[in-house]
Coordinates of C-alpha atoms in Angstrom, one line a residue:
M151 CA 1.7 27.1 18.7
T152 CA -0.4 25.7 20.7
K153 CA -0.9 21.9 20.9
N154 CA -5.1 22.6 21.1
R155 CA -5.3 24.6 17.7
R156 CA -7.6 25.1 16.4
E157 CA -7.0 27.4 13.3
P158 CA -6.9 25.4 10.4
R159 CA -3.7 24.4 8.9
T160 CA -1.5 24.4 5.6
Y161 CA 1.0 21.2 5.2
Y162 CA 3.5 21.4 2.6
H163 CA 5.2 18.0 1.3
Q164 CA 8.5 17.5 1.1
Y165 CA 10.8 18.7 -1.1
R166 CA 8.3 21.6 -2.1
E167 CA 8.2 23.6 1.7
P168 CA 8.9 27.3 1.1
R169 CA 12.9 28.6 2.2
V170 CA 12.8 31.0 4.7
L171 CA 15.7 33.0 6.3
F172 CA 15.0 34.8 9.8
F173 CA 17.4 36.8 12.4
I174 CA 16.9 36.5 16.6
H175 CA 19.7 39.2 18.4
E176 CA 21.6 39.7 14.8
Q177 CA 21.7 36.0 14.4
S178 CA 20.9 34.6 11.1
F179 CA 18.7 30.9 10.7
S180 CA 17.7 29.4 7.8
G181 CA 15.4 26.7 7.1
L182 CA 12.1 25.4 5.5
I183 CA 8.2 26.1 6.0
I184 CA 6.9 23.0 7.0
D185 CA 3.1 23.9 7.9
R186 CA 1.1 27.4 8.8
S187 CA -1.8 29.6 9.8
V188 CA -3.2 32.4 9.5
E189 CA -1.7 32.3 13.2
G190 CA 1.3 31.5 12.4
L191 CA 4.4 29.1 10.8
G192 CA 6.5 25.9 12.3
I193 CA 9.4 26.1 10.7
V194 CA 12.2 22.9 10.8
I195 CA 16.1 24.7 11.1
P196 CA 19.4 22.4 10.9
D197 CA 21.1 22.1 14.5
E198 CA 24.0 24.7 14.8
E199 CA 24.2 24.4 18.1
R200 CA 23.1 28.3 18.5
D201 CA 20.6 29.4 21.1
I202 CA 16.8 30.2 19.9
K203 CA 14.6 30.0 23.0
P204 CA 10.6 30.4 23.3
G205 CA 9.8 34.3 23.1
D206 CA 12.6 35.4 21.5
I207 CA 12.1 38.2 18.8
I208 CA 12.6 37.5 15.0
S209 CA 13.4 41.1 13.7
S210 CA 12.6 40.1 10.4
M211 CA 11.8 36.5 8.3
Y212 CA 12.2 36.4 4.8
I213 CA 10.4 33.7 3.0
V214 CA 12.5 33.2 -0.8
H215 CA 10.5 33.0 -3.4
P216 CA 11.8 32.9 -6.9
E217 CA 10.8 36.2 -8.4
K218 CA 11.0 38.5 -5.5
D219 CA 11.5 37.4 -1.6
Y220 CA 8.7 38.5 1.5
C221 CA 9.4 40.2 4.0
V222 CA 7.2 39.6 7.8
E223 CA 8.4 41.4 10.9
G224 CA 7.9 41.0 14.1
L225 CA 6.9 37.4 14.7
T226 CA 7.5 35.3 18.3
V227 CA 9.4 32.0 18.6
A228 CA 6.4 30.0 20.2
F229 CA 8.6 26.8 21.1
A230 CA 12.0 25.2 19.2
K231 CA 12.6 21.7 20.4
R232 CA 15.6 20.0 19.5
D233 CA 15.5 16.7 17.7
D234 CA 19.4 14.9 18.1
V235 CA 18.3 12.1 16.3
A236 CA 17.4 14.1 12.8
R237 CA 19.9 16.9 13.9
K238 CA 17.3 19.2 13.7
I239 CA 15.6 21.4 15.4
N240 CA 11.9 22.3 15.3
V241 CA 10.1 25.9 15.5
G242 CA 7.1 26.8 16.0
V243 CA 6.7 30.9 15.2
M244 CA 3.9 33.2 15.9
A245 CA 2.1 35.9 14.7
A246 CA 2.5 38.5 17.4
G247 CA -0.3 40.8 16.7
Q248 CA -3.5 41.7 13.7
E249 CA -0.8 43.6 12.3
Q250 CA 1.7 40.5 11.6
K251 CA -1.7 37.9 11.0
D252 CA -2.1 40.4 8.2
Q253 CA 1.3 39.9 7.1
L254 CA 1.0 36.4 6.5
T255 CA -1.5 36.4 5.4
A256 CA -1.1 38.8 2.4
V257 CA 2.5 37.2 2.1
F258 CA 0.7 33.5 1.2
A259 CA -1.5 35.2 -1.2
L260 CA 1.2 36.0 -3.6
L261 CA 2.8 33.1 -2.6
M262 CA -0.4 31.0 -4.7
E263 CA -1.6 33.5 -6.6
A264 CA -2.2 32.4 -10.1
R265 CA -3.6 34.8 -12.5
K266 CA -6.8 36.1 -11.7
P267 CA -9.6 38.6 -13.9
A268 CA -8.0 41.6 -12.8
K269 CA -10.3 44.6 -10.9
K270 CA -11.9 46.9 -13.5
K271 CA -13.5 50.2 -12.6
R272 CA -17.0 49.9 -12.5
K273 CA -17.7 51.9 -15.1
K274 CA -16.0 49.0 -17.8
K275 CA -17.3 47.1 -16.2
V276 CA -20.7 48.2 -17.6
E277 CA -19.1 48.7 -21.5
E278 CA -18.1 44.5 -20.8
K279 CA -21.4 43.6 -20.2
K280 CA -22.8 45.7 -22.9
R281 CA -20.0 44.0 -25.3
G282 CA -21.1 40.0 -24.2
I283 CA -17.7 40.0 -22.2
H284 CA -17.8 38.4 -18.6
P285 CA -15.3 36.9 -16.5
D286 CA -17.4 33.5 -16.3
R287 CA -17.5 32.6 -19.5
I288 CA -16.1 32.5 -23.0
P289 CA -17.9 34.9 -25.7
A290 CA -20.9 32.9 -27.4
S291 CA -21.7 33.0 -31.2
R292 CA -24.2 31.0 -33.3
M293 CA -23.8 27.5 -34.3
L294 CA -22.9 28.9 -38.1
N295 CA -20.4 31.6 -37.3
H296 CA -18.6 29.7 -34.6
Y297 CA -15.8 29.2 -36.3
D298 CA -15.3 32.4 -38.4
D299 CA -12.3 34.9 -38.0
E300 CA -14.7 37.2 -36.1
A301 CA -16.0 34.6 -33.4
V302 CA -12.1 33.4 -33.1
K303 CA -10.4 36.5 -32.9
S304 CA -13.8 37.4 -30.1
R305 CA -12.6 34.2 -27.8
L306 CA -8.9 35.2 -27.9
D307 CA -9.5 38.5 -26.9
W308 CA -11.1 37.4 -24.1
I309 CA -8.2 35.5 -23.0
K310 CA -6.2 38.2 -23.2
E311 CA -8.1 40.8 -21.2
F312 CA -9.5 38.0 -18.7
Y313 CA -5.4 36.4 -18.2
G314 CA -2.8 39.0 -19.2
I315 CA -2.1 36.2 -22.4
N316 CA -1.9 37.1 -26.2
A317 CA -1.3 33.6 -27.2
R318 CA 0.5 34.6 -30.3
Y319 CA 1.9 31.9 -30.7
L320 CA -1.6 29.6 -30.9
K321 CA -3.0 31.7 -32.9
S322 CA -0.6 31.5 -35.5
N323 CA -0.7 28.7 -37.5
R324 CA -1.9 27.8 -41.3
L325 CA -4.4 26.4 -40.5
Y326 CA -7.7 27.7 -41.2
P327 CA -10.8 27.7 -39.1
E328 CA -13.4 25.9 -41.3
R329 CA -11.0 23.3 -41.0
V330 CA -12.1 22.4 -37.4
V331 CA -15.2 22.0 -37.4
G332 CA -16.9 18.7 -36.0
H333 CA -13.8 18.0 -35.1
I334 CA -13.8 20.9 -31.6
E335 CA -15.6 23.5 -30.3
N336 CA -14.4 27.5 -28.9
Y337 CA -11.8 27.3 -31.5
V338 CA -9.1 29.3 -30.8
G339 CA -5.3 27.9 -32.8
T340 CA -3.6 24.9 -32.7
V341 CA -0.1 22.9 -30.2
E342 CA 2.5 22.6 -32.9
V343 CA 4.0 18.8 -31.6
P344 CA 7.2 18.2 -33.0
V345 CA 7.3 15.7 -35.5
G346 CA 10.4 12.9 -36.6
V347 CA 10.6 10.6 -38.7
A348 CA 11.5 6.7 -37.8
G349 CA 12.2 4.2 -39.1
P350 CA 12.3 3.1 -42.3
I351 CA 11.0 -0.6 -41.1
L352 CA 10.9 -3.6 -43.7
V353 CA 6.6 -4.2 -42.0
K354 CA 6.4 -7.5 -44.5
G355 CA 2.4 -8.2 -43.7
T356 CA -0.9 -8.8 -45.9
Y357 CA -1.6 -5.3 -46.3
T358 CA 2.6 -3.7 -46.4
D359 CA 5.3 -5.6 -48.0
G360 CA 8.6 -3.2 -48.8
Y361 CA 10.0 0.0 -46.2
V362 CA 7.9 2.9 -44.3
A363 CA 8.8 5.4 -42.9
V364 CA 6.7 6.4 -39.1
P365 CA 5.7 9.8 -38.4
I366 CA 6.2 10.0 -34.4
A367 CA 4.9 13.4 -33.1
T368 CA 7.0 13.6 -29.7
T369 CA 9.0 15.6 -27.6
E370 CA 10.7 13.1 -25.9
G371 CA 14.9 12.6 -27.2
A372 CA 16.0 9.8 -28.2
L373 CA 12.2 8.1 -29.0
V374 CA 12.4 8.9 -32.7
S375 CA 16.3 7.4 -32.7
S376 CA 15.6 3.9 -31.1
I377 CA 12.3 3.0 -32.7
T378 CA 14.9 3.8 -36.0
R379 CA 18.2 1.7 -34.4
G380 CA 16.0 -1.0 -33.6
A381 CA 14.2 -0.7 -37.0
R382 CA 17.2 -1.8 -38.4
A383 CA 18.0 -4.4 -36.5
C384 CA 14.8 -5.9 -37.8
N385 CA 15.9 -5.0 -41.4
M386 CA 19.1 -6.3 -41.4
C387 CA 17.4 -10.0 -40.4
G388 CA 14.3 -9.9 -42.5
G389 CA 12.4 -7.3 -41.4
V390 CA 9.2 -7.4 -39.0
K391 CA 6.0 -10.0 -40.0
V392 CA 2.6 -8.4 -39.5
H393 CA -0.5 -9.9 -39.0
V394 CA -4.0 -8.5 -38.4
T395 CA -6.5 -11.3 -36.4
R396 CA -9.7 -9.3 -36.1
Q397 CA -11.4 -5.9 -36.3
H398 CA -14.6 -5.6 -33.8
M399 CA -15.7 -1.9 -32.1
L400 CA -18.1 -2.6 -29.1
R401 CA -20.9 -0.1 -28.2
A402 CA -22.8 -1.6 -24.5
P403 CA -26.7 0.4 -24.0
M404 CA -27.7 -0.6 -21.0
F405 CA -31.4 -1.3 -19.9
I406 CA -33.1 -1.4 -17.1
C407 CA -36.3 -2.6 -16.6
Q408 CA -38.8 -2.7 -12.7
D409 CA -37.3 -6.1 -11.8
M410 CA -34.9 -9.0 -12.2
D411 CA -37.6 -11.2 -14.2
G412 CA -38.4 -8.5 -16.2
A413 CA -34.6 -8.4 -17.5
I414 CA -34.7 -11.9 -18.0
N415 CA -38.1 -11.5 -20.1
L416 CA -36.0 -8.6 -22.0
Q417 CA -32.8 -10.7 -22.3
R418 CA -35.0 -13.4 -24.2
W419 CA -36.8 -10.3 -26.0
I420 CA -34.0 -9.4 -28.2
E421 CA -32.1 -12.9 -28.9
K422 CA -35.4 -13.8 -30.6
H423 CA -35.1 -10.9 -32.7
R424 CA -31.4 -10.4 -33.2
E425 CA -31.8 -9.8 -36.8
E426 CA -34.8 -7.5 -36.8
I427 CA -32.0 -5.4 -34.3
I428 CA -28.7 -6.0 -36.6
A429 CA -31.2 -4.8 -39.8
K430 CA -32.6 -1.6 -37.5
A431 CA -28.4 -0.8 -36.3
E432 CA -27.2 -0.9 -40.3
L433 CA -29.6 1.9 -41.9
I434 CA -27.7 4.4 -40.0
S435 CA -24.7 3.6 -41.8
S436 CA -23.6 2.3 -45.0
V437 CA -19.9 0.7 -43.2
A438 CA -20.9 -0.3 -39.9
K439 CA -21.9 -3.7 -39.8
L440 CA -23.2 -5.0 -36.7
V441 CA -21.8 -8.8 -36.3
R442 CA -23.2 -9.7 -33.3
L443 CA -25.1 -8.9 -30.3
E444 CA -24.1 -10.0 -26.2
P445 CA -26.6 -9.7 -23.6
V446 CA -25.1 -9.5 -20.4
L447 CA -27.4 -9.8 -17.0
F448 CA -27.0 -8.6 -13.9
N449 CA -30.5 -8.2 -11.8
N450 CA -33.1 -5.7 -13.0
A451 CA -30.2 -4.1 -15.9
L452 CA -29.5 -6.0 -18.7
H453 CA -25.9 -4.9 -20.5
V454 CA -25.8 -5.6 -24.7
K455 CA -23.1 -5.9 -26.3
F456 CA -22.9 -3.9 -30.2
F457 CA -20.3 -5.5 -32.1
Y458 CA -19.6 -3.8 -34.9
D459 CA -17.2 -4.5 -37.8
T460 CA -16.4 -0.8 -39.1
G461 CA -14.6 -0.4 -42.0
D462 CA -11.7 1.9 -42.8
A463 CA -12.6 4.4 -39.4
S464 CA -11.6 3.5 -35.8
G465 CA -16.1 4.0 -35.5
Q466 CA -16.8 5.6 -32.2
N467 CA -19.2 8.1 -33.1
M468 CA -21.0 5.9 -36.3
T469 CA -21.7 2.6 -33.3
S470 CA -22.7 5.7 -31.0
A471 CA -25.5 6.7 -33.6
C472 CA -26.4 2.9 -35.2
T473 CA -26.5 1.9 -31.2
F474 CA -29.0 4.6 -30.4
F475 CA -31.5 3.7 -33.4
A476 CA -31.6 0.7 -32.9
C477 CA -31.7 0.9 -29.3
E478 CA -34.9 3.9 -30.1
W479 CA -36.4 0.5 -32.0
I480 CA -36.4 -1.6 -29.0
E481 CA -38.2 0.7 -26.8
T482 CA -40.9 0.9 -29.4
K483 CA -41.8 -2.4 -29.2
V484 CA -40.9 -3.6 -25.6
K485 CA -42.7 -0.8 -24.1
E486 CA -45.8 -1.9 -23.4
Y487 CA -44.9 -5.3 -22.7
S488 CA -45.9 -6.3 -18.9
S489 CA -43.8 -9.2 -18.3
I490 CA -40.6 -7.5 -19.5
K491 CA -41.8 -4.0 -17.3
Y492 CA -39.5 -2.0 -19.0
R493 CA -38.3 1.4 -17.8
H494 CA -35.4 3.4 -20.2
Y495 CA -32.8 2.7 -21.6
R496 CA -29.0 4.4 -21.7
I497 CA -26.6 4.4 -24.8
E498 CA -23.3 3.7 -23.0
G499 CA -23.7 1.9 -19.4
N500 CA -19.5 1.6 -18.8
F501 CA -19.2 -2.4 -20.9
S502 CA -17.7 -1.2 -23.9
G503 CA -14.3 -0.2 -22.4
D504 CA -13.5 2.7 -24.4
K505 CA -11.1 5.0 -23.3
K506 CA -10.5 2.7 -20.1
L507 CA -7.6 -0.1 -20.0
N508 CA -9.7 -2.7 -19.6
Y509 CA -9.3 -6.8 -19.3
Q510 CA -12.3 -7.4 -21.2
N511 CA -10.7 -5.4 -24.3
F512 CA -7.4 -6.8 -23.2
I513 CA -8.5 -10.4 -23.8
L514 CA -11.2 -9.9 -26.7
G515 CA -9.8 -7.3 -28.6
R516 CA -11.4 -3.4 -29.1
G517 CA -10.7 -1.5 -32.2
I518 CA -7.8 -3.7 -34.6
S519 CA -6.2 -6.6 -33.2
V520 CA -2.4 -6.9 -34.5
V521 CA 0.6 -10.1 -34.2
A522 CA 4.3 -9.2 -34.8
D523 CA 7.1 -11.3 -35.1
A524 CA 10.9 -10.7 -36.0
F525 CA 14.0 -12.7 -36.1
V526 CA 17.5 -10.7 -35.3
N527 CA 20.6 -13.1 -35.6
E528 CA 24.0 -12.5 -33.3
R529 CA 26.1 -10.9 -35.1
V530 CA 23.3 -8.2 -35.1
L531 CA 22.9 -8.3 -32.1
R532 CA 26.6 -7.7 -30.8
R533 CA 27.6 -5.3 -33.4
L534 CA 24.0 -2.7 -33.5
L535 CA 22.2 -3.3 -30.4
R536 CA 25.6 -4.6 -28.0
V537 CA 24.4 -7.3 -26.6
T538 CA 24.2 -11.0 -26.2
P539 CA 21.2 -13.3 -27.0
S540 CA 21.6 -14.6 -23.4
D541 CA 21.9 -10.9 -22.1
L542 CA 19.0 -9.7 -23.6
V543 CA 16.4 -12.7 -22.4
D544 CA 17.8 -12.9 -19.2
G545 CA 16.9 -8.9 -18.8
W546 CA 13.5 -9.3 -19.7
R547 CA 12.9 -12.7 -18.6
N548 CA 13.0 -10.8 -15.0
A549 CA 11.3 -7.6 -15.9
E550 CA 8.4 -10.0 -17.1
V551 CA 7.9 -11.6 -14.1
A552 CA 7.8 -7.9 -12.5
A553 CA 5.4 -6.7 -14.5
A554 CA 3.4 -9.6 -13.0
Q555 CA 3.7 -8.6 -9.7
I556 CA 2.3 -4.4 -10.2
G557 CA -0.3 -6.1 -12.3
M558 CA 0.3 -4.9 -15.6
F559 CA -1.7 -5.6 -18.4
G560 CA 0.4 -7.8 -20.4
A561 CA 3.7 -7.0 -20.6
N562 CA 5.6 -4.7 -22.8
I563 CA 8.9 -1.4 -22.3
N564 CA 6.7 0.9 -23.8
F565 CA 4.3 0.8 -26.9
A566 CA 2.4 4.0 -25.5
N567 CA 5.6 6.0 -27.1
V568 CA 4.4 4.7 -30.4
V569 CA 0.9 4.8 -30.4
A570 CA 0.9 8.0 -28.8
G571 CA 3.4 9.5 -31.9
V572 CA 1.2 7.4 -34.0
F573 CA -1.8 9.1 -33.2
T574 CA -1.1 12.6 -32.7
A575 CA 0.8 12.5 -36.1
T576 CA -2.4 10.9 -37.5
G577 CA -5.1 13.0 -36.4
Q578 CA -5.9 9.5 -34.3
D579 CA -8.3 9.8 -31.4
I580 CA -5.7 9.7 -28.7
A581 CA -8.1 9.6 -24.8
S582 CA -7.9 5.5 -26.8
V583 CA -3.8 5.9 -26.5
H584 CA -5.1 4.4 -23.1
E585 CA -6.3 1.3 -24.3
S586 CA -4.5 0.8 -27.2
A587 CA -1.2 0.6 -25.3
G588 CA -1.9 -2.7 -23.7
G589 CA 0.7 -5.8 -25.4
I590 CA 2.6 -8.1 -24.8
I591 CA 5.7 -8.3 -25.7
K592 CA 8.2 -11.7 -25.6
V593 CA 11.9 -12.4 -26.4
Y594 CA 14.0 -15.6 -26.4
C595 CA 15.9 -17.5 -27.1
E596 CA 16.1 -19.2 -31.1
G597 CA 19.6 -20.7 -33.4
D598 CA 21.8 -18.2 -33.5
G599 CA 20.0 -15.0 -32.2
V600 CA 16.9 -13.9 -30.3
R601 CA 12.6 -14.3 -31.8
V602 CA 10.9 -11.5 -30.7
S603 CA 7.1 -11.3 -30.7
T604 CA 4.4 -8.9 -30.0
V605 CA 0.4 -8.8 -29.5
L606 CA -1.5 -5.3 -29.9
P607 CA -5.2 -6.4 -29.1
S608 CA -6.7 -2.7 -28.9
L609 CA -5.7 -0.7 -31.4
V610 CA -8.9 1.9 -31.9
I611 CA -7.2 3.3 -35.5
G612 CA -8.9 4.9 -38.4
T613 CA -7.6 6.1 -42.0
V614 CA -11.2 8.3 -42.8
G615 CA -12.9 9.7 -40.3
G616 CA -12.1 12.1 -36.6
G617 CA -8.8 14.2 -37.2
T618 CA -7.0 12.1 -39.7
S619 CA -8.2 15.0 -42.6
L620 CA -6.5 17.5 -40.7
P621 CA -3.8 18.7 -43.4
S622 CA -0.7 18.0 -41.5
Q623 CA -2.3 14.5 -40.2
R624 CA -3.3 13.5 -43.6
E625 CA 0.2 14.2 -44.7
C626 CA 1.8 12.0 -42.1
L627 CA -1.0 9.3 -43.2
E628 CA -0.3 9.6 -46.2
I629 CA 4.0 9.2 -45.5
M630 CA 3.0 6.1 -44.5
G631 CA 0.6 5.0 -46.9
C632 CA -2.0 4.6 -44.9
Y633 CA -4.7 7.6 -46.0
G634 CA -8.2 6.7 -46.8
S635 CA -10.9 3.7 -47.5
G636 CA -8.8 0.2 -47.7
R637 CA -5.3 1.9 -45.4
V638 CA -6.8 0.7 -41.8
F639 CA -5.6 -2.6 -41.5
R640 CA -1.7 -1.3 -43.2
L641 CA -1.6 1.0 -40.8
A642 CA -2.2 -1.8 -38.0
E643 CA 0.6 -3.6 -39.6
V644 CA 2.8 -0.6 -39.6
I645 CA 1.8 0.4 -35.1
A646 CA 2.9 -3.1 -33.6
A647 CA 6.2 -3.2 -36.4
A648 CA 6.6 -0.2 -34.5
C649 CA 6.0 -1.3 -31.4
L650 CA 8.5 -4.5 -31.6
S651 CA 11.0 -2.1 -32.9
L652 CA 11.0 0.3 -29.8
D653 CA 10.4 -2.4 -27.4
L654 CA 13.6 -4.2 -29.5
S655 CA 15.9 -1.3 -28.4
T656 CA 14.7 0.4 -25.6
M657 CA 14.9 -3.3 -23.9
A658 CA 18.8 -3.6 -25.8
A659 CA 19.9 -0.6 -24.2
I660 CA 18.6 -1.2 -20.9
A661 CA 20.7 -4.9 -20.6
S662 CA 23.3 -3.3 -22.1
G663 CA 23.3 -0.5 -20.0
D664 CA 23.3 2.0 -22.8
F665 CA 20.0 3.3 -22.1
V666 CA 20.1 6.8 -19.6
H667 CA 24.0 7.2 -21.9
A668 CA 21.3 7.4 -24.4
H669 CA 18.9 9.6 -22.9
E670 CA 21.2 12.0 -21.4
R671 CA 22.9 12.4 -25.1
L672 CA 19.9 12.3 -26.9
G673 CA 16.8 13.3 -24.3
R674 CA 18.2 16.1 -21.8
N675 CA 16.5 19.2 -22.1
R676 CA 18.6 21.6 -20.5
P677 CA 18.2 25.5 -19.8
K678 CA 21.0 27.1 -21.8
K679 CA 21.4 30.2 -20.0
T680 CA 24.8 31.2 -18.4
L681 CA 25.9 33.9 -16.2
A682 CA 28.1 36.1 -18.3
K683 CA 31.3 37.6 -16.2
S684 CA 29.8 41.1 -17.1
E685 CA 26.5 40.4 -15.3
V686 CA 29.1 40.1 -12.2
N687 CA 28.4 43.4 -11.0
K688 CA 27.6 45.8 -7.9
K689 CA 23.5 45.4 -8.6
F690 CA 24.2 41.0 -9.1
I691 CA 26.1 41.1 -6.1
S692 CA 23.7 43.0 -4.2
Q693 CA 20.4 41.3 -5.2
L694 CA 21.9 38.2 -3.6
L695 CA 21.9 40.2 -0.1
Y696 CA 19.4 40.0 1.9
D697 CA 19.6 43.0 4.3
K698 CA 18.2 45.7 1.7
E699 CA 20.2 48.3 3.3
A700 CA 23.5 47.0 2.6
E701 CA 25.3 49.2 -0.4
V702 CA 27.7 47.8 -2.2
I703 CA 30.8 49.9 -2.7
S704 CA 32.3 48.7 -6.1
A705 CA 33.3 45.5 -7.4
K706 CA 36.4 44.1 -9.6
T707 CA 36.8 41.5 -11.5
K708 CA 40.1 39.4 -11.2
D709 CA 41.1 35.8 -12.9
I710 CA 39.7 33.4 -10.8
D711 CA 40.7 28.9 -10.3
A712 CA 38.4 27.2 -13.1
S713 CA 37.2 24.3 -11.1
A714 CA 35.8 27.2 -8.5
G715 CA 32.1 28.3 -8.4
V716 CA 31.2 32.0 -8.8
T717 CA 29.9 32.3 -6.2
S718 CA 32.7 30.7 -3.8
S719 CA 35.3 33.1 -5.7
I720 CA 33.9 36.0 -5.0
L721 CA 33.9 35.0 -0.6
N722 CA 37.2 34.3 -0.7

């Protein structure tokens, strides 16, 4: 390992370094590979006062892998530097010749290798080409047949051919392919996510007045139980009061002129023809209503924010179509004005904040804005949540300071868990979780208990359209009484109540010290495989030996101390 080396090197991150075992003069050394190149390796080993010096020949080095250890022979120690402070030795290992370089290259290629298309004979390649099978493209199908059984099978066969995956679970579902038309392309199957029912929550609002069970799709243990615990605490004290404050969906096309003067004139033209633009936009949809236009000027670009009421749909695609039609009409009218110097427009200029957490949507709202409020008395806090009012409030007061210090949008504990769980279960646009989960929770002492209040300013949800009509998703909406027209505000109320319930339960668990215990009990998914006594035999012990020439003659069992480990008892 020369100081002036020029070959490219790969450096491993801490805790991701490959382990090695190597032998010098029949002494064994173990350590970690810190970096590597085609020339050799950088290794760190514990300082055990054993002799290792430049020029030593490494008779064999084993690079450890969970499935198979790889051996390289004939390497040379280039340098060995002791670090007395860290109590370790930094060792540089060089490949003695081209044969060793090739060995190292082959070993690390095996360690890094992902699934790759298998190499095939020329004759088979020709046959694949005739059948239209290529490793660099998914089998094509006409749009009319894109979702039929034959097209789906061709894509699954392609996955099996080039990636060696049978995908039997992916393709095993009860969803008819034609049901996903308009929802996905290159369809091959479904992913099952466990769904649990949280609550029920006593929701008291304009569109909801009663107990609502909330389907949550998640793989996080303890989440459904925590929502249920928080809901029970609220229920025992009168439930969660909710109220929808506003609804609008935003699209923001961008118009480009030759200079700023042209953009200024375009802004004035749009303000003058506001009613005509609204009429054109609303021709495309019987649902969408354009309620406001807001031009924003920047140099020669004019961004125009279109604010819509979208009924019971989330409305991203609907408002895109309406805005496109309006922009096309604007273009036909202004392109001949010499004072405007119009060049072109783009349907989206990134001003709408679609699927991105941002201050505009947090302050002004995008989708549905909803508030929730609940009172929980001291008796319920102590008996059910095992926390006092003052401990709960003090804990969250300090957490709010931390939220401000890290620049959090709002301040909450885990609204995203509820939003993601409900979105997945009910066929919402999952990418909108990012902006929809931003919100604020506030808790303060009141009377003999605490008052908990929340706001979610940007819930992008719908009860019609999108994935809401898929069978399982529809059933989850129906459980909450939220499927179909006239139900989207009810869905917003339920989500807000669930977010309040979860954060109340979580902040109480943190304050009381139950948080980790609950996740250890309900949220850990440990491997279930254990080592049976019958498996500790000659073959098992042989696999533990690095010297592959060694042979285990016999292996006998004996009673051991139950508090001792299997390996330590064998060594004794």
